[in-house]
Amino acid sequence: MAKDLVNTLADLKEDEAIAIVQERLSKNEDPMKILNEAGRGMEIVGKRFSESRYFIPDLVYSGEILKKINELVKPKLTGGGEVKKGGKVVIGTVAGDIHDIGKDIVVFMLDVSGFEVTDLGIDVPVQKFIDAIKETKAPVVGMSGFLTLAFDSMKQTVDAMKEAGLREQVKVMIGGGQITDEVVKYTGADAFGKDAMAGVTLARKWTGN
Amino acid sequence: MEKKWEEMTPDERQEALFARWISPEGATFASPEAEKAYKERATRIKDAIQMKKLPDRVPIFVLPSFYPIYYSGMTPRDSMYDYDKSNAAFKKFVIDFGPDGNLGAAVPGPGKFFDIMDYKLYSWPGHGVSPNHSYQANEGEYMMVEEYNDLIEDPSNYFYKTYLPRVFGALEFWQQLPSVTGIVEMYGVAGNFIPFGLPPMQEALKKLMEAGEEALKWGQAMGAFGGDILASGYPVIVAGFTKAPFDFLGDTLRGTRGLMVDMYRNPDKVLKAMDVLTPLMIKMGVNTALGAGNPFIFIPLHKGADGFLNDEQYKKFYWPTLRKVMIGLIEQGVVPFPAAEGGYNSRLEVVKDLPKGKTMWLCDKLDMKKAKKTLGQVACLAGNMPSALLNLGTKQQITDYAKKLLDDCAKGGGYIMSNGSFFDEAQAENIHAMVEFTREYGVYK
């Protein structure tokens, strides 16, 4: 069975993909090679999502398959973690807001597009954003919020970047259900992405990747 | 001689339910003017929904979540713990902005009740989120994938013994409840009641009594608000709610991620579970509406929005049972009031398969011109004024947007001016601008 893991994963054929991985591991194949192919499969998933051929459930499901593959491969890995890749992005759902689905999709798409993403999670206090920007020196910050109340948290976070002298070093993108150009202006962000792909496009533009 | 309910057609039932709502039995109005205003408002809404004759003008809704609380200078936390103050804030909101339809005052809910019950499905102000913010759902798997069969075989017992103990800390001991359908005949009957004799269950029951007292207080406060706002001349446009079976599974039970993966790994169980839930969702809506004498049953639509499912998945997993629920409501004269949250443009061609003049759709991020040409041919559309614009826009932007909405949607009836998604924050002058502009420009001549 010399089936192609990249395309099997990209086509979301879970059982087949797992069988391929198991067989190749049993033949003592280099686990890094398997993970790299899985990564390429995920890139295709991301590409199909960006072309509106795949939708959110496809992303979620592909993530579940990848998780299973990782569980199989990880024990065989000897030293050396993942090699990190493109530009850095710090991202989180702003203070007071605990919605994570939209943010997680953006993280997923950035990740499969080669970015090194620091995901701060949900209900992220202003200071946590500031600390992460300092620590990672990421040139791109993403802020997510589903509630209209998130507008103020976003504004406060951007204001804090200014106070910390970081605003000139970063580009800020925002996203979430009720975000519009008015909200970009109000919060002092640089741009908003109407969906996950728009977020990737912004990050690419800003990092030159 | 009046026809009996069972003998009526769905049309006749809808008329009868509207009649109960427009002329509520035993209602006392503050003044003859208030009574006149109430009937005018309610009739205007009814005409927009039925699409048989033009209303005198386009009806207006202002549909907030916690906005009335901020508008009165309170915090969401305050409003969940002081029902009278919360009611006063919602009343002030309705009186000041004067919408034709309002949602009542049930948004905040009883904080103390949730505290006593140790509710896990949500975080609320002062309990997981800041006192200044609204409550928010905690995404999670509240039903495990291996429990589908339990739900399918016996949903009520599943709720009692598994779901409720999982989402209410205070009901943990209910896992030990017997299956109620096992309590029959003579032999062994008493054995089923042994768990009620055990100290942990008795503790749980004490808490439940305390929670029940709090719920009763809140219910009385809500009842008082309903009487008060009606007496002032303002119709409430929601009796209660029900859900699309797919959302019931996704929001309440399996979580968004869980359900999305189930569609691939366990499609048959998802479909079977939704078949089991469908009649329960119909009953939930019908009983509430008929009991309240108010035709509107709200249905928040979540996991079928643009991008959340592909077309095939929407047609296979989402729409068939949602349509069954809506038809089940319509047959009993109830008006389904679905809220298409987020984008719904890719669904318009599918959801227009409904009888005319029976539903009212709240539209969030829809292309309203396209919506009018499709769904709008059979259903009353409400909404699309963006919450962000109400919050951050200028009065001019509001009237420009409102004018475009009225030009695109109001012709021929079947449109209600409204914000498209529930909002916490807004500029009062922007809400006034939306209401006042529509009062003038939205008159049918």
PDB file of C-alpha atoms in Angstrom, chain A residues 66 100 170 181:
ATOM      1  CA  LEU A  66      -3.789  15.405  12.396  1.00  0.00           C
ATOM      2  CA  ASP A 100     -12.714  30.950  20.646  1.00  0.00           C
ATOM      3  CA  VAL A 170       3.589  45.817  15.072  1.00  0.00           C
ATOM      4  CA  ASP A 181     -14.171  49.548   9.213  1.00  0.00           C
TER       5      ASP A 181
END
